[in-house]
Each structure stands twice: as C-alpha cells, then as structure tokens.
Amino acid sequence: MNTAVVNVQLDPADAVLEEGLKDLWYPVCPSSFVKESPVSLRRLGYKIALWRDQAGKVHALEDHCPHRGAPLSLGVILGDRIACPYHGVEVRCDGTVTRVPGSPGCKLEGSRPTRTFHTAESNGAIFLYNASHPALDEAPPLRLPEQLTSPEWSSFLCYTEWGGDYRYVVDNVMDPMHGVYLHKQSHTMSEGENTAEFQIREVENGFIFEKKGQRGVNFDWTEWLDLGIHVMRLEIPYPKTGGPGGNFTIIGSYTPINPRAAGVFHWRCRKVDGWQRDTWRFLYKNRLEQRHWNVLEQDRVAVENMEPDANQREHLYQHDMGIVRLRRHLRSLAARQLEQPLR
C-alpha cells in the first residue's frame, strides 16, 4: 500500500473562492452569539474576535494579539478596546495598539498591526466586511434586499452550519429542479412538473434562473444578486392554511467557515402588516418553522454526503445552466481579485 501523502495545489481562483471573495459583506453569526463576553469565530480564512461595547455595538478584530499572538477573545473588554489576557496589551477596534502596560512608550504603542473588520448588525445577524486592506478606514454601507429592509416585510432568521464547502450550498440553491424530487413530500413542494426547461433572465445586479412556463407552483426560480453582499432569493408557494401574505420568500447568504464547514443563513420572509403580521409570526413559530427545518434538513443531508471532489466529476445538463453561469461569474471575480496588487 502506498501511504505517501499527496499535496494537492488548489487552482489560484479556487483558493480565493474557498476562503471567500474580498471586499464584500458576509453574515458571520446570529446576533445572539455575541453577548457580554468576547467570542472567537473562524470565518473567511481568519480567526476573528467579536465583542460588544457599552452601547451594544459589535466590534471585530483578527483574534491574534500583535505582541505574541495570544487570542484577544480571551481578554478583557474596555469599550471599543480589548486587552490581551497574556500581557495586557490593549488594541482598539481599528487595529491600533493604544497601550502596552508592561513597557509604556515602546514602539508597539501607536502602531496599527492588527487586522480590523467593519461590522454591521441587521435582521438578527452580525455582518463583517471582508476587506482586502487589513486596516480599511471605512467600508461601504451594507445593502440588503427589500425583504430585509422594508417595514412592509416581516422575517425570521434561520441559521445553521453545514459540513462541506459553502459553494455546495450555493449550488443547491441555484438548482430549483431538486425541489420536486428531494422535497416531494413537503406540503409546499408536492406540486409541479418533474420535467422542465430552464432559462436565464438578466436583472439589475444579477440574474434569475427559472423554469419556463411554470411560476408560483413549486420552487420554480432562483435569483442571484450582488449588492456588495452576495445574496440569493427564491419563492415558495404557500397554501391558504399557511396564513396571510401570499408566497413565502427566502433570502439566503452563505459564508465559508473553513473548507469543511459553511455558515448557512436563510431569512424567511412575508409581506404582511397589521393583524396579518401578528398572525403570520404566530403561525410561523407554532406550526411552520419545524416544517421548514425538515425541508432544510433534507438539503443538508444530501449536500453533506457529497464527496469533496464531487464537482470535479459531474455530468451536467440543461437544468444546471444556472450553476454553470454562477460558477463562471464567481471565478471571474476571483481572477479579478488576483490581478489586484497586494496591499
């Protein structure tokens, strides 16, 4: 038996995509993950320390003290600064070392060696801007779809973590045809033809991949959008027993944790107000939520049990046009990133 270790060199564009494209916003965890104490998360190729100041604002730095590399997440919160537990070195949220108590006035004080992450908090989640520059002074504003910003819409965040590359999750969502097969026992996806022809339709900031001649029957289309954050939108028809608000919209965004794990964010949204909003929210928590988790679990099991190299041994056909289109686009973004000068 040959037991030699074979080192596989990733294609440069794949290496970029594996960790996540730069200069984009990503959701990294539910808001409830960050409470009174600092927390440490691995996301986007980094180990990141997150904490809240006295006003509740979230700050984030690479979880690495610039002195000796101890985890800042084990330290003490000092408002917008955090003090390393190892030697008390204080680092401000912009990455600047403000104090070295063991050696006042040393050259480390006033330097800015720690990678900082701009943060935003919305719709029950914490978002980070994955800047290519480690000390970016200002990030572009976080832009989210109407379903997450308009008061006419009400939503719930469903967060989970799946084993495997986050790009398999993206592929799963860009595949409406699997709904009529994998989810055929679902009360929302039991209808519709089990054969279909697809088309791609361009829209502002992205494209829609959709079944021809079928809409409002099953999981019939997926929209991919680049708003400075990559999001996916789809719609699930709902029976009247599902309450008011018409069809059910899902907004998804997916974040690499590491090559074997992904953060999966789905906001489940309906356009409702007044008493209808109250009714929808009550029905969701008491009747619909578990059904949705059951459907999501079917996806998770299928995706997690795919081999890591499954996408290298595919035989695609017309139903996969959307996946091919999106993969090519993401690779072009990765290639463009590789062309940028190092900072």
mmCIF file of C-alpha atoms in Angstrom:
data_model
loop_
_atom_site.group_PDB
_atom_site.id
_atom_site.type_symbol
_atom_site.label_atom_id
_atom_site.label_comp_id
_atom_site.label_asym_id
_atom_site.label_seq_id
_atom_site.Cartn_x
_atom_site.Cartn_y
_atom_site.Cartn_z
ATOM 1 C CA MET A 1 0.000 0.000 0.000
ATOM 2 C CA ASN A 2 1.283 3.431 -0.936
ATOM 3 C CA THR A 3 0.842 5.615 2.149
ATOM 4 C CA ALA A 4 2.635 8.665 0.760
ATOM 5 C CA VAL A 5 0.875 11.982 1.398
ATOM 6 C CA VAL A 6 -0.114 13.768 -1.791
ATOM 7 C CA ASN A 7 -0.308 17.547 -1.571
ATOM 8 C CA VAL A 8 -2.883 18.930 -3.985
ATOM 9 C CA GLN A 9 -2.265 22.504 -5.084
ATOM 10 C CA LEU A 10 -5.511 24.423 -5.471
ATOM 11 C CA ASP A 11 -6.103 26.429 -8.601
ATOM 12 C CA PRO A 12 -5.473 30.099 -7.607
ATOM 13 C CA ALA A 13 -9.079 31.137 -8.329
ATOM 14 C CA ASP A 14 -10.391 28.159 -6.346
ATOM 15 C CA ALA A 15 -8.105 29.108 -3.460
ATOM 16 C CA VAL A 16 -9.616 32.606 -3.452
ATOM 17 C CA LEU A 17 -13.172 31.290 -3.592
ATOM 18 C CA GLU A 18 -12.554 28.672 -0.905
ATOM 19 C CA GLU A 19 -11.881 31.402 1.684
ATOM 20 C CA GLY A 20 -14.399 33.898 0.300
ATOM 21 C CA LEU A 21 -14.056 36.822 -2.070
ATOM 22 C CA LYS A 22 -12.674 40.070 -0.688
ATOM 23 C CA ASP A 23 -14.353 43.454 -0.493
ATOM 24 C CA LEU A 24 -17.778 42.007 0.190
ATOM 25 C CA TRP A 25 -20.072 41.870 3.198
ATOM 26 C CA TYR A 26 -20.804 38.465 4.743
ATOM 27 C CA PRO A 27 -23.115 37.375 7.560
ATOM 28 C CA VAL A 28 -20.940 35.618 10.147
ATOM 29 C CA CYS A 29 -23.237 34.668 13.025
ATOM 30 C CA PRO A 30 -26.614 35.373 14.621
ATOM 31 C CA SER A 31 -26.672 38.441 16.879
ATOM 32 C CA SER A 32 -27.293 36.171 19.870
ATOM 33 C CA PHE A 33 -23.787 34.678 19.542
ATOM 34 C CA VAL A 34 -22.149 37.865 20.860
ATOM 35 C CA LYS A 35 -23.285 38.742 24.383
ATOM 36 C CA GLU A 36 -21.342 40.032 27.406
ATOM 37 C CA SER A 37 -18.010 38.303 26.725
ATOM 38 C CA PRO A 38 -15.815 38.269 23.614
ATOM 39 C CA VAL A 39 -16.270 35.333 21.260
ATOM 40 C CA SER A 40 -13.936 33.743 18.733
ATOM 41 C CA LEU A 41 -15.132 32.525 15.326
ATOM 42 C CA ARG A 42 -13.355 31.140 12.298
ATOM 43 C CA ARG A 43 -14.705 32.719 9.153
ATOM 44 C CA LEU A 44 -13.358 33.772 5.743
ATOM 45 C CA GLY A 45 -9.896 32.326 6.371
ATOM 46 C CA TYR A 46 -9.436 34.187 9.673
ATOM 47 C CA LYS A 47 -9.851 33.591 13.370
ATOM 48 C CA ILE A 48 -11.917 36.588 14.485
ATOM 49 C CA ALA A 49 -12.623 38.085 17.927
ATOM 50 C CA LEU A 50 -16.001 39.807 18.309
ATOM 51 C CA TRP A 51 -17.277 41.817 21.262
ATOM 52 C CA ARG A 52 -19.809 44.480 22.198
ATOM 53 C CA ASP A 53 -19.004 47.850 23.752
ATOM 54 C CA GLN A 54 -21.151 49.530 26.451
ATOM 55 C CA ALA A 55 -23.617 50.767 23.822
ATOM 56 C CA GLY A 56 -24.024 47.272 22.377
ATOM 57 C CA LYS A 57 -22.145 47.960 19.143
ATOM 58 C CA VAL A 58 -20.242 44.961 17.795
ATOM 59 C CA HIS A 59 -16.513 45.262 17.049
ATOM 60 C CA ALA A 60 -14.251 42.721 15.377
ATOM 61 C CA LEU A 61 -10.501 42.165 15.118
ATOM 62 C CA GLU A 62 -8.382 39.264 14.000
ATOM 63 C CA ASP A 63 -8.127 37.074 17.099
ATOM 64 C CA HIS A 64 -4.368 37.499 17.375
ATOM 65 C CA CYS A 65 -2.565 39.820 19.748
ATOM 66 C CA PRO A 66 0.193 41.664 17.828
ATOM 67 C CA HIS A 67 2.621 41.117 20.709
ATOM 68 C CA ARG A 68 2.882 37.306 20.960
ATOM 69 C CA GLY A 69 -0.205 36.053 19.162
ATOM 70 C CA ALA A 70 -2.370 35.151 22.155
ATOM 71 C CA PRO A 71 -6.145 35.139 21.465
ATOM 72 C CA LEU A 72 -7.637 38.572 22.058
ATOM 73 C CA SER A 73 -11.002 36.841 22.550
ATOM 74 C CA LEU A 74 -9.780 35.626 25.956
ATOM 75 C CA GLY A 75 -9.132 39.204 27.047
ATOM 76 C CA VAL A 76 -10.991 41.984 28.818
ATOM 77 C CA ILE A 77 -13.419 44.333 27.084
ATOM 78 C CA LEU A 78 -12.566 48.028 27.562
ATOM 79 C CA GLY A 79 -15.294 49.643 25.484
ATOM 80 C CA ASP A 80 -14.037 49.883 21.909
ATOM 81 C CA ARG A 81 -10.742 48.282 23.004
ATOM 82 C CA ILE A 82 -9.842 44.820 24.147
ATOM 83 C CA ALA A 83 -6.952 43.955 26.481
ATOM 84 C CA CYS A 84 -4.988 40.812 25.726
ATOM 85 C CA PRO A 85 -5.050 38.353 28.661
ATOM 86 C CA TYR A 86 -1.381 37.421 28.224
ATOM 87 C CA HIS A 87 0.402 40.754 28.844
ATOM 88 C CA GLY A 88 -2.418 43.313 28.946
ATOM 89 C CA VAL A 89 -1.693 44.852 25.537
ATOM 90 C CA GLU A 90 -4.715 46.967 24.583
ATOM 91 C CA VAL A 91 -5.908 47.006 20.974
ATOM 92 C CA ARG A 92 -8.575 49.394 19.702
ATOM 93 C CA CYS A 93 -11.280 48.261 17.297
ATOM 94 C CA ASP A 94 -9.452 49.934 14.375
ATOM 95 C CA GLY A 95 -6.427 47.685 14.978
ATOM 96 C CA THR A 96 -4.327 50.314 16.772
ATOM 97 C CA VAL A 97 -2.343 49.353 19.870
ATOM 98 C CA THR A 98 -3.249 52.043 22.399
ATOM 99 C CA ARG A 99 -1.326 50.808 25.438
ATOM 100 C CA VAL A 100 1.430 48.365 26.396
ATOM 101 C CA PRO A 101 1.265 48.392 30.213
ATOM 102 C CA GLY A 102 4.448 46.372 30.683
ATOM 103 C CA SER A 103 6.543 48.749 28.549
ATOM 104 C CA PRO A 104 4.935 52.190 28.235
ATOM 105 C CA GLY A 105 6.125 54.187 25.240
ATOM 106 C CA CYS A 106 7.527 51.179 23.350
ATOM 107 C CA LYS A 107 7.325 51.138 19.555
ATOM 108 C CA LEU A 108 4.281 48.845 19.603
ATOM 109 C CA GLU A 109 2.156 51.644 21.102
ATOM 110 C CA GLY A 110 0.512 53.701 18.394
ATOM 111 C CA SER A 111 1.149 51.112 15.672
ATOM 112 C CA ARG A 112 -1.695 49.514 13.744
ATOM 113 C CA PRO A 113 -0.666 45.893 13.155
ATOM 114 C CA THR A 114 -3.964 44.076 13.797
ATOM 115 C CA ARG A 115 -6.452 43.314 11.044
ATOM 116 C CA THR A 116 -9.774 45.026 11.682
ATOM 117 C CA PHE A 117 -13.209 44.128 10.345
ATOM 118 C CA HIS A 118 -16.012 46.639 9.867
ATOM 119 C CA THR A 119 -19.274 45.351 11.276
ATOM 120 C CA ALA A 120 -22.994 45.861 10.829
ATOM 121 C CA GLU A 121 -25.935 44.301 12.614
ATOM 122 C CA SER A 122 -29.310 43.770 10.983
ATOM 123 C CA ASN A 123 -32.181 41.293 10.892
ATOM 124 C CA GLY A 124 -30.829 39.221 13.741
ATOM 125 C CA ALA A 125 -27.354 38.735 12.257
ATOM 126 C CA ILE A 126 -23.867 40.229 12.516
ATOM 127 C CA PHE A 127 -22.178 41.067 9.223
ATOM 128 C CA LEU A 128 -18.460 41.644 8.545
ATOM 129 C CA TYR A 129 -16.846 43.415 5.613
ATOM 130 C CA ASN A 130 -14.095 41.161 4.236
ATOM 131 C CA ALA A 131 -11.749 43.939 3.122
ATOM 132 C CA SER A 132 -8.657 43.249 1.070
ATOM 133 C CA HIS A 133 -6.915 46.003 3.070
ATOM 134 C CA PRO A 134 -6.199 44.906 6.678
ATOM 135 C CA ALA A 135 -6.753 48.413 8.089
ATOM 136 C CA LEU A 136 -9.526 49.834 5.910
ATOM 137 C CA ASP A 137 -10.739 53.119 7.403
ATOM 138 C CA GLU A 138 -14.282 52.962 6.064
ATOM 139 C CA ALA A 139 -16.387 50.231 4.482
ATOM 140 C CA PRO A 140 -19.244 50.744 2.026
ATOM 141 C CA PRO A 141 -22.685 50.574 3.630
ATOM 142 C CA LEU A 142 -24.346 47.192 3.970
ATOM 143 C CA ARG A 143 -27.107 46.845 1.342
ATOM 144 C CA LEU A 144 -29.767 44.189 1.796
ATOM 145 C CA PRO A 145 -32.784 43.215 -0.327
ATOM 146 C CA GLU A 146 -36.151 44.889 0.161
ATOM 147 C CA GLN A 147 -37.455 41.880 2.078
ATOM 148 C CA LEU A 148 -34.955 42.638 4.864
ATOM 149 C CA THR A 149 -35.222 46.439 4.850
ATOM 150 C CA SER A 150 -38.807 47.422 4.090
ATOM 151 C CA PRO A 151 -41.282 47.759 7.002
ATOM 152 C CA GLU A 152 -43.826 46.069 4.727
ATOM 153 C CA TRP A 153 -41.982 42.775 5.210
ATOM 154 C CA SER A 154 -41.568 40.556 8.254
ATOM 155 C CA SER A 155 -38.861 37.910 8.528
ATOM 156 C CA PHE A 156 -37.246 35.240 10.701
ATOM 157 C CA LEU A 157 -33.575 34.244 10.520
ATOM 158 C CA CYS A 158 -32.796 30.529 10.356
ATOM 159 C CA TYR A 159 -29.091 29.845 10.913
ATOM 160 C CA THR A 160 -27.305 26.541 10.738
ATOM 161 C CA GLU A 161 -23.866 25.180 9.887
ATOM 162 C CA TRP A 162 -23.350 22.515 7.252
ATOM 163 C CA GLY A 163 -20.344 20.265 6.768
ATOM 164 C CA GLY A 164 -18.602 20.945 3.473
ATOM 165 C CA ASP A 165 -17.607 23.796 1.193
ATOM 166 C CA TYR A 166 -20.060 26.713 1.220
ATOM 167 C CA ARG A 167 -20.125 26.635 -2.584
ATOM 168 C CA TYR A 168 -22.076 23.368 -2.480
ATOM 169 C CA VAL A 169 -24.753 25.234 -0.533
ATOM 170 C CA VAL A 170 -24.804 27.924 -3.239
ATOM 171 C CA ASP A 171 -25.121 25.238 -5.925
ATOM 172 C CA ASN A 172 -28.016 23.657 -4.034
ATOM 173 C CA VAL A 173 -29.958 26.930 -4.010
ATOM 174 C CA MET A 174 -29.175 27.590 -7.681
ATOM 175 C CA ASP A 175 -30.952 24.304 -8.510
ATOM 176 C CA PRO A 176 -34.734 24.726 -8.471
ATOM 177 C CA MET A 177 -35.311 21.323 -10.071
ATOM 178 C CA HIS A 178 -34.289 19.408 -6.953
ATOM 179 C CA GLY A 179 -37.392 20.683 -5.139
ATOM 180 C CA VAL A 180 -39.844 18.419 -6.943
ATOM 181 C CA TYR A 181 -37.681 15.369 -6.167
ATOM 182 C CA LEU A 182 -35.859 15.836 -2.855
ATOM 183 C CA HIS A 183 -38.731 17.748 -1.233
ATOM 184 C CA LYS A 184 -41.667 15.981 -2.915
ATOM 185 C CA GLN A 185 -43.191 15.052 0.460
ATOM 186 C CA SER A 186 -43.212 18.679 1.604
ATOM 187 C CA HIS A 187 -46.574 20.412 1.885
ATOM 188 C CA THR A 188 -45.128 23.336 -0.120
ATOM 189 C CA MET A 189 -43.301 21.423 -2.866
ATOM 190 C CA SER A 190 -45.523 18.492 -3.731
ATOM 191 C CA GLU A 191 -46.897 20.166 -6.872
ATOM 192 C CA GLY A 192 -45.381 20.913 -10.251
ATOM 193 C CA GLU A 193 -43.942 19.064 -13.223
ATOM 194 C CA ASN A 194 -40.998 16.729 -12.697
ATOM 195 C CA THR A 195 -39.568 17.770 -16.060
ATOM 196 C CA ALA A 196 -38.827 21.345 -17.050
ATOM 197 C CA GLU A 197 -36.927 23.583 -19.411
ATOM 198 C CA PHE A 198 -34.984 26.464 -17.870
ATOM 199 C CA GLN A 199 -33.886 29.905 -18.916
ATOM 200 C CA ILE A 200 -31.628 32.640 -17.548
ATOM 201 C CA ARG A 201 -33.003 36.162 -17.316
ATOM 202 C CA GLU A 202 -30.789 39.160 -16.603
ATOM 203 C CA VAL A 203 -31.839 41.582 -13.856
ATOM 204 C CA GLU A 204 -30.176 44.573 -12.255
ATOM 205 C CA ASN A 205 -27.255 43.384 -10.096
ATOM 206 C CA GLY A 206 -27.668 39.737 -11.063
ATOM 207 C CA PHE A 207 -29.760 37.144 -12.870
ATOM 208 C CA ILE A 208 -32.745 34.834 -12.436
ATOM 209 C CA PHE A 209 -32.627 31.134 -13.285
ATOM 210 C CA GLU A 210 -36.188 29.940 -13.845
ATOM 211 C CA LYS A 211 -38.436 27.217 -15.204
ATOM 212 C CA LYS A 212 -40.166 28.127 -18.446
ATOM 213 C CA GLY A 213 -43.943 28.193 -18.263
ATOM 214 C CA GLN A 214 -44.222 27.446 -14.527
ATOM 215 C CA ARG A 215 -44.327 30.042 -11.769
ATOM 216 C CA GLY A 216 -45.976 30.028 -8.384
ATOM 217 C CA VAL A 217 -46.299 26.226 -8.335
ATOM 218 C CA ASN A 218 -43.131 24.893 -6.686
ATOM 219 C CA PHE A 219 -39.556 26.088 -6.122
ATOM 220 C CA ASP A 220 -39.600 27.492 -9.665
ATOM 221 C CA TRP A 221 -36.817 30.081 -9.750
ATOM 222 C CA THR A 222 -33.716 31.422 -8.027
ATOM 223 C CA GLU A 223 -32.345 34.952 -8.209
ATOM 224 C CA TRP A 224 -28.678 35.726 -7.533
ATOM 225 C CA LEU A 225 -27.795 39.311 -6.578
ATOM 226 C CA ASP A 226 -24.577 41.213 -5.957
ATOM 227 C CA LEU A 227 -25.403 44.138 -3.649
ATOM 228 C CA GLY A 228 -21.932 44.381 -2.164
ATOM 229 C CA ILE A 229 -23.073 41.224 -0.390
ATOM 230 C CA HIS A 230 -23.938 38.117 -2.399
ATOM 231 C CA VAL A 231 -27.497 37.017 -1.704
ATOM 232 C CA MET A 232 -29.896 34.536 -3.268
ATOM 233 C CA ARG A 233 -33.651 34.911 -3.383
ATOM 234 C CA LEU A 234 -36.343 32.363 -4.109
ATOM 235 C CA GLU A 235 -40.063 31.990 -3.587
ATOM 236 C CA ILE A 236 -42.123 29.088 -2.264
ATOM 237 C CA PRO A 237 -45.891 28.998 -2.950
ATOM 238 C CA TYR A 238 -47.963 28.600 0.177
ATOM 239 C CA PRO A 239 -51.476 27.217 0.710
ATOM 240 C CA LYS A 240 -54.056 29.341 2.489
ATOM 241 C CA THR A 241 -53.514 27.257 5.619
ATOM 242 C CA GLY A 242 -50.063 28.863 5.800
ATOM 243 C CA GLY A 243 -51.652 32.159 6.785
ATOM 244 C CA PRO A 244 -51.733 35.577 5.121
ATOM 245 C CA GLY A 245 -49.049 37.158 2.999
ATOM 246 C CA GLY A 246 -49.062 35.159 -0.210
ATOM 247 C CA ASN A 247 -45.966 33.316 -1.359
ATOM 248 C CA PHE A 248 -43.102 32.783 1.000
ATOM 249 C CA THR A 249 -39.780 34.441 0.121
ATOM 250 C CA ILE A 250 -36.392 33.137 1.258
ATOM 251 C CA ILE A 251 -33.266 35.307 1.266
ATOM 252 C CA GLY A 252 -30.066 33.290 1.586
ATOM 253 C CA SER A 253 -26.427 34.157 2.133
ATOM 254 C CA TYR A 254 -23.606 31.677 2.741
ATOM 255 C CA THR A 255 -20.244 32.161 4.449
ATOM 256 C CA PRO A 256 -17.149 29.942 4.475
ATOM 257 C CA ILE A 257 -16.122 28.795 7.954
ATOM 258 C CA ASN A 258 -13.385 26.519 6.614
ATOM 259 C CA PRO A 259 -13.172 24.151 3.616
ATOM 260 C CA ARG A 260 -15.254 21.617 5.536
ATOM 261 C CA ALA A 261 -17.916 23.879 7.054
ATOM 262 C CA ALA A 262 -20.265 26.656 5.981
ATOM 263 C CA GLY A 263 -22.431 29.196 7.779
ATOM 264 C CA VAL A 264 -25.919 28.959 6.250
ATOM 265 C CA PHE A 265 -28.225 31.971 6.668
ATOM 266 C CA HIS A 266 -31.827 31.874 5.466
ATOM 267 C CA TRP A 267 -34.271 34.671 6.190
ATOM 268 C CA ARG A 268 -37.863 33.519 5.756
ATOM 269 C CA CYS A 269 -39.978 36.496 4.751
ATOM 270 C CA ARG A 270 -43.556 37.509 4.055
ATOM 271 C CA LYS A 271 -45.098 40.806 3.031
ATOM 272 C CA VAL A 272 -47.596 41.446 5.822
ATOM 273 C CA ASP A 273 -48.656 44.235 8.160
ATOM 274 C CA GLY A 274 -51.112 44.919 10.976
ATOM 275 C CA TRP A 275 -53.005 41.886 12.240
ATOM 276 C CA GLN A 276 -51.699 39.821 9.338
ATOM 277 C CA ARG A 277 -48.138 40.316 10.574
ATOM 278 C CA ASP A 278 -49.090 39.080 14.037
ATOM 279 C CA THR A 279 -50.928 36.096 12.553
ATOM 280 C CA TRP A 280 -48.038 35.169 10.288
ATOM 281 C CA ARG A 281 -45.481 35.385 13.076
ATOM 282 C CA PHE A 282 -47.643 33.284 15.395
ATOM 283 C CA LEU A 283 -48.226 30.632 12.726
ATOM 284 C CA TYR A 284 -44.566 30.526 11.836
ATOM 285 C CA LYS A 285 -43.321 29.899 15.361
ATOM 286 C CA ASN A 286 -46.087 27.446 16.241
ATOM 287 C CA ARG A 287 -46.710 25.499 13.040
ATOM 288 C CA LEU A 288 -44.482 26.344 10.076
ATOM 289 C CA GLU A 289 -40.968 26.631 11.450
ATOM 290 C CA GLN A 290 -40.458 22.923 12.115
ATOM 291 C CA ARG A 291 -41.698 22.071 8.623
ATOM 292 C CA HIS A 292 -39.129 24.439 7.167
ATOM 293 C CA TRP A 293 -36.359 22.904 9.250
ATOM 294 C CA ASN A 294 -37.432 19.487 7.968
ATOM 295 C CA VAL A 295 -37.010 20.638 4.358
ATOM 296 C CA LEU A 296 -33.665 22.258 5.131
ATOM 297 C CA GLU A 297 -32.519 19.047 6.784
ATOM 298 C CA GLN A 298 -33.179 17.152 3.543
ATOM 299 C CA ASP A 299 -30.870 19.586 1.756
ATOM 300 C CA ARG A 300 -28.216 19.331 4.444
ATOM 301 C CA VAL A 301 -28.078 15.548 4.362
ATOM 302 C CA ALA A 302 -27.780 15.491 0.570
ATOM 303 C CA VAL A 303 -25.085 18.181 0.417
ATOM 304 C CA GLU A 304 -23.020 16.983 3.386
ATOM 305 C CA ASN A 305 -22.820 13.472 1.973
ATOM 306 C CA MET A 306 -21.388 14.603 -1.353
ATOM 307 C CA GLU A 307 -17.683 13.897 -1.723
ATOM 308 C CA PRO A 308 -15.391 16.949 -1.536
ATOM 309 C CA ASP A 309 -14.420 16.435 -5.188
ATOM 310 C CA ALA A 310 -17.973 15.763 -6.414
ATOM 311 C CA ASN A 311 -17.958 18.907 -8.538
ATOM 312 C CA GLN A 312 -14.870 17.611 -10.363
ATOM 313 C CA ARG A 313 -16.745 14.527 -11.611
ATOM 314 C CA GLU A 314 -20.051 15.983 -12.792
ATOM 315 C CA HIS A 315 -22.053 15.335 -15.950
ATOM 316 C CA LEU A 316 -24.244 18.428 -16.205
ATOM 317 C CA TYR A 317 -27.275 19.039 -18.390
ATOM 318 C CA GLN A 318 -29.758 21.814 -19.192
ATOM 319 C CA HIS A 319 -31.117 22.056 -15.641
ATOM 320 C CA ASP A 320 -27.634 23.094 -14.482
ATOM 321 C CA MET A 321 -27.302 26.234 -16.630
ATOM 322 C CA GLY A 322 -27.704 28.455 -13.577
ATOM 323 C CA ILE A 323 -24.974 26.660 -11.632
ATOM 324 C CA VAL A 324 -22.575 26.911 -14.590
ATOM 325 C CA ARG A 325 -23.356 30.589 -15.084
ATOM 326 C CA LEU A 326 -22.817 31.448 -11.420
ATOM 327 C CA ARG A 327 -19.627 29.413 -11.082
ATOM 328 C CA ARG A 328 -18.132 31.150 -14.119
ATOM 329 C CA HIS A 329 -19.061 34.552 -12.754
ATOM 330 C CA LEU A 330 -17.571 33.855 -9.329
ATOM 331 C CA ARG A 331 -14.365 32.572 -10.936
ATOM 332 C CA SER A 332 -14.140 35.780 -12.967
ATOM 333 C CA LEU A 333 -14.469 37.804 -9.744
ATOM 334 C CA ALA A 334 -11.732 35.673 -8.165
ATOM 335 C CA ALA A 335 -9.474 36.186 -11.198
ATOM 336 C CA ARG A 336 -10.046 39.927 -10.988
ATOM 337 C CA GLN A 337 -9.120 39.849 -7.304
ATOM 338 C CA LEU A 338 -5.888 38.018 -8.112
ATOM 339 C CA GLU A 339 -4.977 40.762 -10.576
ATOM 340 C CA GLN A 340 -5.154 43.427 -7.874
ATOM 341 C CA PRO A 341 -1.807 44.499 -6.350
ATOM 342 C CA LEU A 342 -1.014 43.124 -2.902
ATOM 343 C CA ARG A 343 -1.571 45.561 -0.040
#
